[in-house]
């Protein structure tokens, strides 16, 4: 497939799909961009946040702009497989055939939104795991290949048992979804009211266009970012992030998707921004941010010197928003809880550098003090552990 074909589609995805969604859903730019690369990569995204923060609206907006079929469902402890995958066809059942009637259900959807995902019980878990990972639905002798382009799961909590952890693992990228800041509430009210009275008249892209971009993934050249990517994965593993070989391979698809969204046939170092979203709990977010930004900065210098040509960074690659003090505090808690880890000193140095970008001076001063206390503990071999656990 020639580059000119998918480059045109990628440009329309940016201008006619992602940007309009960001205008209609205020304060959700980061999530929209992650959904964009997830769609192209054919990977799933998990949204962590309270109800009423626009999670289902994001999926509905994306589906409408591609004229896709969507399926959304609120899971409870009592949800049965037939509520997601469809009931048995009673007419065929009388004839002795176990055939599922999937009309309007998950097996026919291009876009799937599963709210309160972690309420899934054992009755639906196995079918859901196979659907999300292999894009296959199997019941008895039935095996159906799913057309699903993108699955979004949402919850206001994280998994607490091993079975649900396996389900959570099927969502490669994770994003926090909260209410917007009070200073933007007026924009939310205005755009929300406008959405109530206006509809998308004609989808700017089609499902076929989206599938074309997914196919284009394999044509993307990963070589320019390979060394930086290997370095980053290694440092994250040393810092305690459990990145398996399988996960590392899958993440390459998301790097390539970032290049496609930017209209490039090759990845660059700044495409590593996607690794900010592989956390297992929010306490890891700022640590990931620190490592990703450090590697991007380190390798971008060499990239600029050798290429001689300007590159188009992804919009999220170099965020303007400063770090969150609460997330930095959680990251410091994580370091203090395992002070003997060999990578503690390096991780602490990265976080200390990020603390200098905190906008609130009181929060910045408090976090600096916590860094000093943890360094004292390191110096004394962990004897000062009580002072490192204080909250911001």
Coordinates of C-alpha atoms in Angstrom, one line a residue:
X1 CA 0.0 0.0 0.0
X2 CA 1.4 3.4 -1.0
X3 CA 2.1 6.0 1.6
X4 CA 0.0 8.6 -0.2
X5 CA -3.2 6.6 0.5
X6 CA -3.0 6.3 4.2
X7 CA -1.3 9.7 4.6
X8 CA -4.5 11.3 3.3
X9 CA -6.7 9.2 5.6
X10 CA -4.4 10.0 8.6
X11 CA -4.7 13.7 7.9
X12 CA -8.5 13.5 7.8
X13 CA -8.5 11.5 11.1
X14 CA -6.6 14.3 12.7
X15 CA -8.6 17.2 11.2
X16 CA -12.1 15.7 10.9
X17 CA -12.3 13.3 13.8
X18 CA -9.9 13.9 16.7
X19 CA -9.9 17.7 16.7
X20 CA -13.7 18.1 16.5
X21 CA -14.1 15.6 19.3
X22 CA -11.7 17.7 21.5
X23 CA -13.8 20.8 20.7
X24 CA -17.1 19.1 21.7
X25 CA -15.7 17.4 24.8
X26 CA -13.7 20.1 26.7
X27 CA -10.8 19.0 28.8
X28 CA -10.5 15.5 27.2
X29 CA -7.7 16.3 24.7
X30 CA -5.3 13.8 26.3
X31 CA -7.8 10.9 26.3
X32 CA -8.9 11.7 22.7
X33 CA -5.3 11.5 21.5
X34 CA -4.7 8.2 23.3
X35 CA -7.9 6.8 21.8
X36 CA -6.7 7.9 18.4
X37 CA -3.5 5.9 18.6
X38 CA -5.3 3.0 20.2
X39 CA -7.7 2.9 17.3
X40 CA -4.9 2.7 14.7
X41 CA -2.9 0.2 16.7
X42 CA -5.9 -2.0 17.3
X43 CA -5.3 -1.9 21.1
X44 CA -7.6 -1.4 24.0
X45 CA -7.7 1.6 26.4
X46 CA -8.7 1.7 30.1
X47 CA -10.2 4.9 31.6
X48 CA -9.9 5.3 35.4
X49 CA -12.3 7.9 36.9
X50 CA -15.6 8.6 38.6
X51 CA -19.0 8.4 36.8
X52 CA -20.2 11.4 34.8
X53 CA -16.9 12.4 33.4
X54 CA -17.8 11.9 29.7
X55 CA -16.2 8.4 29.2
X56 CA -19.1 6.9 27.2
X57 CA -19.5 10.2 25.3
X58 CA -16.0 9.8 24.0
X59 CA -16.7 6.4 22.5
X60 CA -20.0 7.6 21.0
X61 CA -18.4 10.6 19.4
X62 CA -15.7 8.5 17.8
X63 CA -18.1 5.8 16.5
X64 CA -20.4 8.5 15.0
X65 CA -17.5 10.1 13.1
X66 CA -16.6 6.8 11.5
X67 CA -20.2 5.6 11.0
X68 CA -19.4 2.6 13.2
X69 CA -21.6 0.3 15.2
X70 CA -21.1 0.8 18.9
X71 CA -22.0 -1.3 21.9
X72 CA -21.9 0.0 25.5
X73 CA -22.9 -1.8 28.7
X74 CA -22.7 -1.2 32.4
X75 CA -21.3 -4.3 34.1
X76 CA -22.5 -5.5 37.5
X77 CA -21.7 -8.5 39.6
X78 CA -24.8 -10.2 38.1
X79 CA -24.2 -9.6 34.4
X80 CA -24.7 -12.7 32.4
X81 CA -22.8 -13.5 29.1
X82 CA -26.0 -13.3 27.1
X83 CA -26.3 -9.6 28.1
X84 CA -23.0 -8.9 26.2
X85 CA -22.8 -11.5 23.5
X86 CA -26.5 -12.2 22.9
X87 CA -29.0 -15.0 23.8
X88 CA -29.3 -18.3 22.2
X89 CA -31.5 -18.3 19.1
X90 CA -34.7 -20.0 20.4
X91 CA -35.8 -21.1 16.9
X92 CA -32.5 -22.9 16.3
X93 CA -32.4 -24.2 19.8
X94 CA -35.7 -26.1 19.2
X95 CA -33.9 -27.8 16.3
X96 CA -31.0 -28.8 18.5
X97 CA -28.5 -26.1 17.4
X98 CA -26.8 -23.9 19.9
X99 CA -26.6 -20.6 17.9
X100 CA -26.2 -17.2 19.4
X101 CA -28.3 -14.3 18.3
X102 CA -25.7 -11.5 18.2
X103 CA -27.8 -8.8 16.6
X104 CA -27.1 -5.4 18.2
X105 CA -24.7 -7.0 20.7
X106 CA -20.9 -6.9 21.3
X107 CA -19.9 -9.4 18.6
X108 CA -21.3 -7.1 15.9
X109 CA -19.8 -3.8 17.2
X110 CA -16.9 -1.8 15.8
X111 CA -16.6 0.1 19.0
X112 CA -17.2 -1.3 22.5
X113 CA -17.5 0.6 25.8
X114 CA -17.6 -1.5 29.0
X115 CA -18.4 0.7 32.0
X116 CA -17.5 -0.5 35.5
X117 CA -15.4 -3.1 33.7
X118 CA -14.0 -4.6 36.9
X119 CA -17.4 -5.7 38.1
X120 CA -17.1 -8.6 35.6
X121 CA -17.8 -12.0 37.2
X122 CA -16.4 -15.4 36.3
X123 CA -19.4 -16.2 34.1
X124 CA -18.4 -13.5 31.6
X125 CA -14.7 -13.3 32.2
X126 CA -13.3 -16.0 29.9
X127 CA -15.4 -14.9 26.9
X128 CA -14.5 -11.3 27.6
X129 CA -10.8 -12.0 27.8
X130 CA -10.8 -13.8 24.4
X131 CA -12.9 -11.1 22.8
X132 CA -10.6 -8.3 23.9
X133 CA -7.3 -10.1 23.2
X134 CA -7.9 -12.2 20.2
X135 CA -11.0 -10.4 18.7
X136 CA -12.8 -13.8 18.8
X137 CA -16.1 -14.9 20.4
X138 CA -16.4 -18.6 21.2
X139 CA -19.4 -20.4 22.6
X140 CA -19.7 -24.1 22.3
X141 CA -19.0 -25.0 18.7
X142 CA -19.4 -21.4 17.6
X143 CA -16.3 -19.4 16.8
X144 CA -16.9 -15.9 15.5
X145 CA -14.3 -13.4 14.4
X146 CA -15.2 -9.9 15.8
X147 CA -15.1 -6.7 13.8
X148 CA -14.1 -4.8 16.9
X149 CA -11.8 -1.9 16.1
X150 CA -11.4 -0.5 19.6
X151 CA -12.6 -1.4 23.1
X152 CA -12.7 1.1 25.9
X153 CA -13.0 -0.1 29.5
X154 CA -13.8 2.2 32.4
X155 CA -13.9 1.9 36.2
X156 CA -13.5 4.1 39.3
X157 CA -11.2 1.5 40.9
X158 CA -8.3 -0.8 40.1
X159 CA -8.3 -4.6 40.1
X160 CA -7.9 -6.2 43.5
X161 CA -7.8 -9.9 42.6
X162 CA -5.8 -11.9 40.1
X163 CA -8.7 -12.8 37.8
X164 CA -9.6 -9.1 37.3
X165 CA -5.9 -8.2 36.9
X166 CA -5.9 -10.5 33.8
X167 CA -8.8 -8.6 32.4
X168 CA -7.1 -5.2 33.2
X169 CA -4.0 -6.5 31.4
X170 CA -6.0 -6.7 28.2
X171 CA -6.0 -2.9 28.1
X172 CA -2.6 -1.8 27.0
X173 CA -3.0 1.9 27.6
X174 CA -4.5 3.5 30.7
X175 CA -5.6 7.1 31.2
X176 CA -7.1 9.0 34.2
X177 CA -10.4 10.6 33.4
X178 CA -11.7 13.2 35.9
X179 CA -13.9 16.2 36.0
X180 CA -12.5 19.4 34.4
X181 CA -11.0 22.2 36.5
X182 CA -13.5 24.7 37.8
X183 CA -12.0 27.5 35.6
X184 CA -13.2 25.6 32.5
X185 CA -16.6 24.6 33.8
X186 CA -18.2 27.4 31.7
X187 CA -16.8 25.8 28.5
X188 CA -18.1 22.4 29.6
X189 CA -21.6 23.8 30.1
X190 CA -21.6 25.6 26.7
X191 CA -20.3 22.7 24.6
X192 CA -22.5 20.2 26.5
X193 CA -25.6 22.2 25.7
X194 CA -24.5 22.5 22.1
X195 CA -24.0 18.7 21.8
X196 CA -27.6 18.3 23.0
X197 CA -28.9 20.3 20.0
X198 CA -26.6 19.4 17.2
X199 CA -25.8 16.1 15.5
X200 CA -23.0 14.9 13.3
X201 CA -24.6 15.2 9.8
X202 CA -22.2 13.1 7.8
X203 CA -19.3 10.9 9.1
X204 CA -16.0 12.3 7.8
X205 CA -14.3 8.9 7.8
X206 CA -15.5 5.3 7.4
X207 CA -14.8 2.0 9.1
X208 CA -12.9 1.0 5.9
X209 CA -10.6 4.0 6.4
X210 CA -9.9 3.0 10.0
X211 CA -9.0 -0.5 8.9
X212 CA -6.7 0.9 6.2
X213 CA -4.8 2.7 8.9
X214 CA -4.5 -0.4 11.0
X215 CA -3.0 -2.2 8.0
X216 CA -0.6 0.6 7.5
X217 CA 0.9 -0.1 10.9
X218 CA 3.2 -2.8 9.5
X219 CA 4.7 -0.5 6.9
X220 CA 6.0 2.0 9.5
X221 CA 9.8 2.1 10.0
X222 CA 10.7 1.8 13.7
X223 CA 14.4 2.0 13.4
X224 CA 14.9 5.7 14.3
X225 CA 13.3 5.2 17.7
X226 CA 14.5 1.6 18.4
X227 CA 17.6 2.4 20.5
X228 CA 15.7 4.9 22.6
X229 CA 12.8 2.5 23.1
X230 CA 15.0 -0.3 24.3
X231 CA 16.7 2.1 26.7
X232 CA 13.4 3.3 28.1
X233 CA 12.0 -0.2 28.6
X234 CA 15.2 -1.2 30.3
X235 CA 15.1 1.7 32.7
X236 CA 11.4 1.2 33.5
X237 CA 12.1 -2.5 34.3
X238 CA 14.9 -1.5 36.6
X239 CA 12.5 1.0 38.3
X240 CA 10.1 -1.8 39.0
X241 CA 7.6 -1.6 36.1
X242 CA 6.7 -5.2 35.0
X243 CA 7.0 -4.8 31.2
X244 CA 7.0 -8.3 29.8
X245 CA 8.5 -9.1 26.4
X246 CA 5.0 -9.6 25.0
X247 CA 3.9 -6.2 26.2
X248 CA 7.1 -4.6 24.8
X249 CA 6.4 -6.1 21.4
X250 CA 2.7 -4.9 21.5
X251 CA 3.8 -1.3 22.4
X252 CA 5.6 -1.0 19.1
X253 CA 2.2 -0.9 17.4
X254 CA 1.3 2.1 19.5
X255 CA 4.6 3.9 18.6
X256 CA 3.8 3.3 14.9
X257 CA 0.3 4.5 15.4
X258 CA 1.7 7.8 16.8
X259 CA 3.7 8.2 13.7
X260 CA 0.7 7.6 11.5
X261 CA -1.4 10.2 13.3
X262 CA 1.4 12.7 12.6
X263 CA 1.5 11.7 9.0
X264 CA 5.0 10.1 9.2
X265 CA 6.2 6.8 7.6
X266 CA 8.7 6.4 10.5
X267 CA 8.7 6.7 14.2
X268 CA 10.9 9.3 16.0
X269 CA 12.1 9.5 19.6
X270 CA 9.2 11.7 20.7
X271 CA 6.7 8.9 19.8
X272 CA 7.8 7.3 23.1
X273 CA 5.2 9.6 24.8
X274 CA 2.8 6.6 24.6
X275 CA 4.7 4.8 27.4
X276 CA 3.4 7.4 29.9
X277 CA 0.1 5.4 29.7
X278 CA 1.2 1.9 30.8
X279 CA 0.9 2.4 34.5
X280 CA -0.7 -0.2 36.8
X281 CA -1.7 2.3 39.4
X282 CA -1.7 6.1 39.5
X283 CA 1.3 6.2 41.9
X284 CA 3.4 5.2 38.8
X285 CA 2.2 8.0 36.6
X286 CA 4.8 10.7 37.5
X287 CA 7.6 8.2 37.6
X288 CA 6.7 7.1 34.1
X289 CA 6.5 10.8 33.0
X290 CA 9.9 11.4 34.4
X291 CA 11.6 8.4 32.7
X292 CA 9.8 9.1 29.3
X293 CA 10.8 12.8 29.3
X294 CA 14.3 12.0 30.3
X295 CA 14.8 9.5 27.5
X296 CA 13.1 11.7 24.9
X297 CA 15.3 14.6 25.8
X298 CA 18.5 12.4 25.9
X299 CA 17.9 10.8 22.4
X300 CA 16.3 13.8 20.7
X301 CA 19.6 15.7 20.8
X302 CA 21.3 13.0 18.7
X303 CA 18.2 12.6 16.5
X304 CA 18.3 16.3 15.6
X305 CA 22.0 16.2 14.9
X306 CA 21.9 13.3 12.6
X307 CA 18.6 13.8 10.7
X308 CA 19.0 17.4 9.7
X309 CA 15.3 17.6 8.9
X310 CA 12.4 18.9 11.1
X311 CA 10.0 16.3 12.5
X312 CA 6.4 16.5 13.4
X313 CA 6.0 15.6 17.0
X314 CA 2.7 14.2 18.3
X315 CA 0.6 16.9 20.1
X316 CA 0.9 15.0 23.4
X317 CA 4.7 14.3 23.1
X318 CA 5.7 17.5 24.8
X319 CA 2.9 18.5 27.3
X320 CA 2.7 22.1 28.4
X321 CA 0.8 21.2 31.6
X322 CA 3.0 20.9 34.7
X323 CA 3.2 17.8 36.9
X324 CA 0.4 17.1 39.4
X325 CA 1.7 17.5 43.0
X326 CA -0.6 14.7 44.3
X327 CA 0.7 12.3 41.8
X328 CA 4.3 13.3 42.6
X329 CA 3.5 12.7 46.3
X330 CA 2.2 9.2 45.4
X331 CA 5.3 8.5 43.4
X332 CA 7.5 9.5 46.4
X333 CA 5.4 7.2 48.6
X334 CA 6.1 4.3 46.1
X335 CA 9.9 5.0 46.3
X336 CA 9.8 5.3 50.1
X337 CA 8.0 1.9 50.4
X338 CA 10.9 0.1 48.7
X339 CA 13.9 2.2 49.6
X340 CA 16.4 -0.7 49.1
X341 CA 15.6 -1.0 45.4
X342 CA 18.9 -0.4 43.3
X343 CA 17.2 2.1 41.1
X344 CA 15.9 4.3 43.9
X345 CA 18.6 6.9 43.7
X346 CA 18.0 7.4 39.9
X347 CA 14.2 7.4 40.2
X348 CA 14.4 10.0 43.0
X349 CA 16.7 12.3 40.9
X350 CA 14.2 12.2 38.1
X351 CA 11.3 13.0 40.3
X352 CA 13.2 15.8 42.0
X353 CA 13.8 17.4 38.6
X354 CA 10.0 17.2 37.8
X355 CA 9.1 18.8 41.2
X356 CA 10.8 22.0 40.0
X357 CA 8.1 22.3 37.4
X358 CA 5.2 22.3 39.9
X359 CA 3.4 25.6 39.7
X360 CA 2.2 26.0 43.3
X361 CA 5.1 27.2 45.4
X362 CA 3.8 25.6 48.6
X363 CA 3.4 22.2 47.0
X364 CA 6.8 22.5 45.4
X365 CA 8.5 23.3 48.7
X366 CA 6.7 20.5 50.5
X367 CA 7.7 18.0 47.8
X368 CA 11.3 19.2 47.9
X369 CA 11.3 18.5 51.7
X370 CA 10.1 15.0 51.1
X371 CA 12.9 14.4 48.6
X372 CA 15.4 15.6 51.2
X373 CA 14.0 13.1 53.8
X374 CA 14.1 10.2 51.4
X375 CA 17.7 11.0 50.5
X376 CA 18.6 11.0 54.2
X377 CA 17.0 7.6 54.5
X378 CA 19.1 6.4 51.6
X379 CA 22.2 7.8 53.2
X380 CA 21.5 6.0 56.5
X381 CA 20.5 2.7 54.9
X382 CA 16.8 3.0 55.6
X383 CA 16.9 4.0 59.3
X384 CA 14.8 7.1 58.8
X385 CA 11.8 5.3 57.2
X386 CA 9.2 7.0 59.3
X387 CA 9.8 10.4 57.9
X388 CA 9.4 9.3 54.3
X389 CA 5.8 8.2 54.4
X390 CA 4.3 11.7 55.0
X391 CA 1.6 12.8 52.6
X392 CA 1.6 16.0 50.6

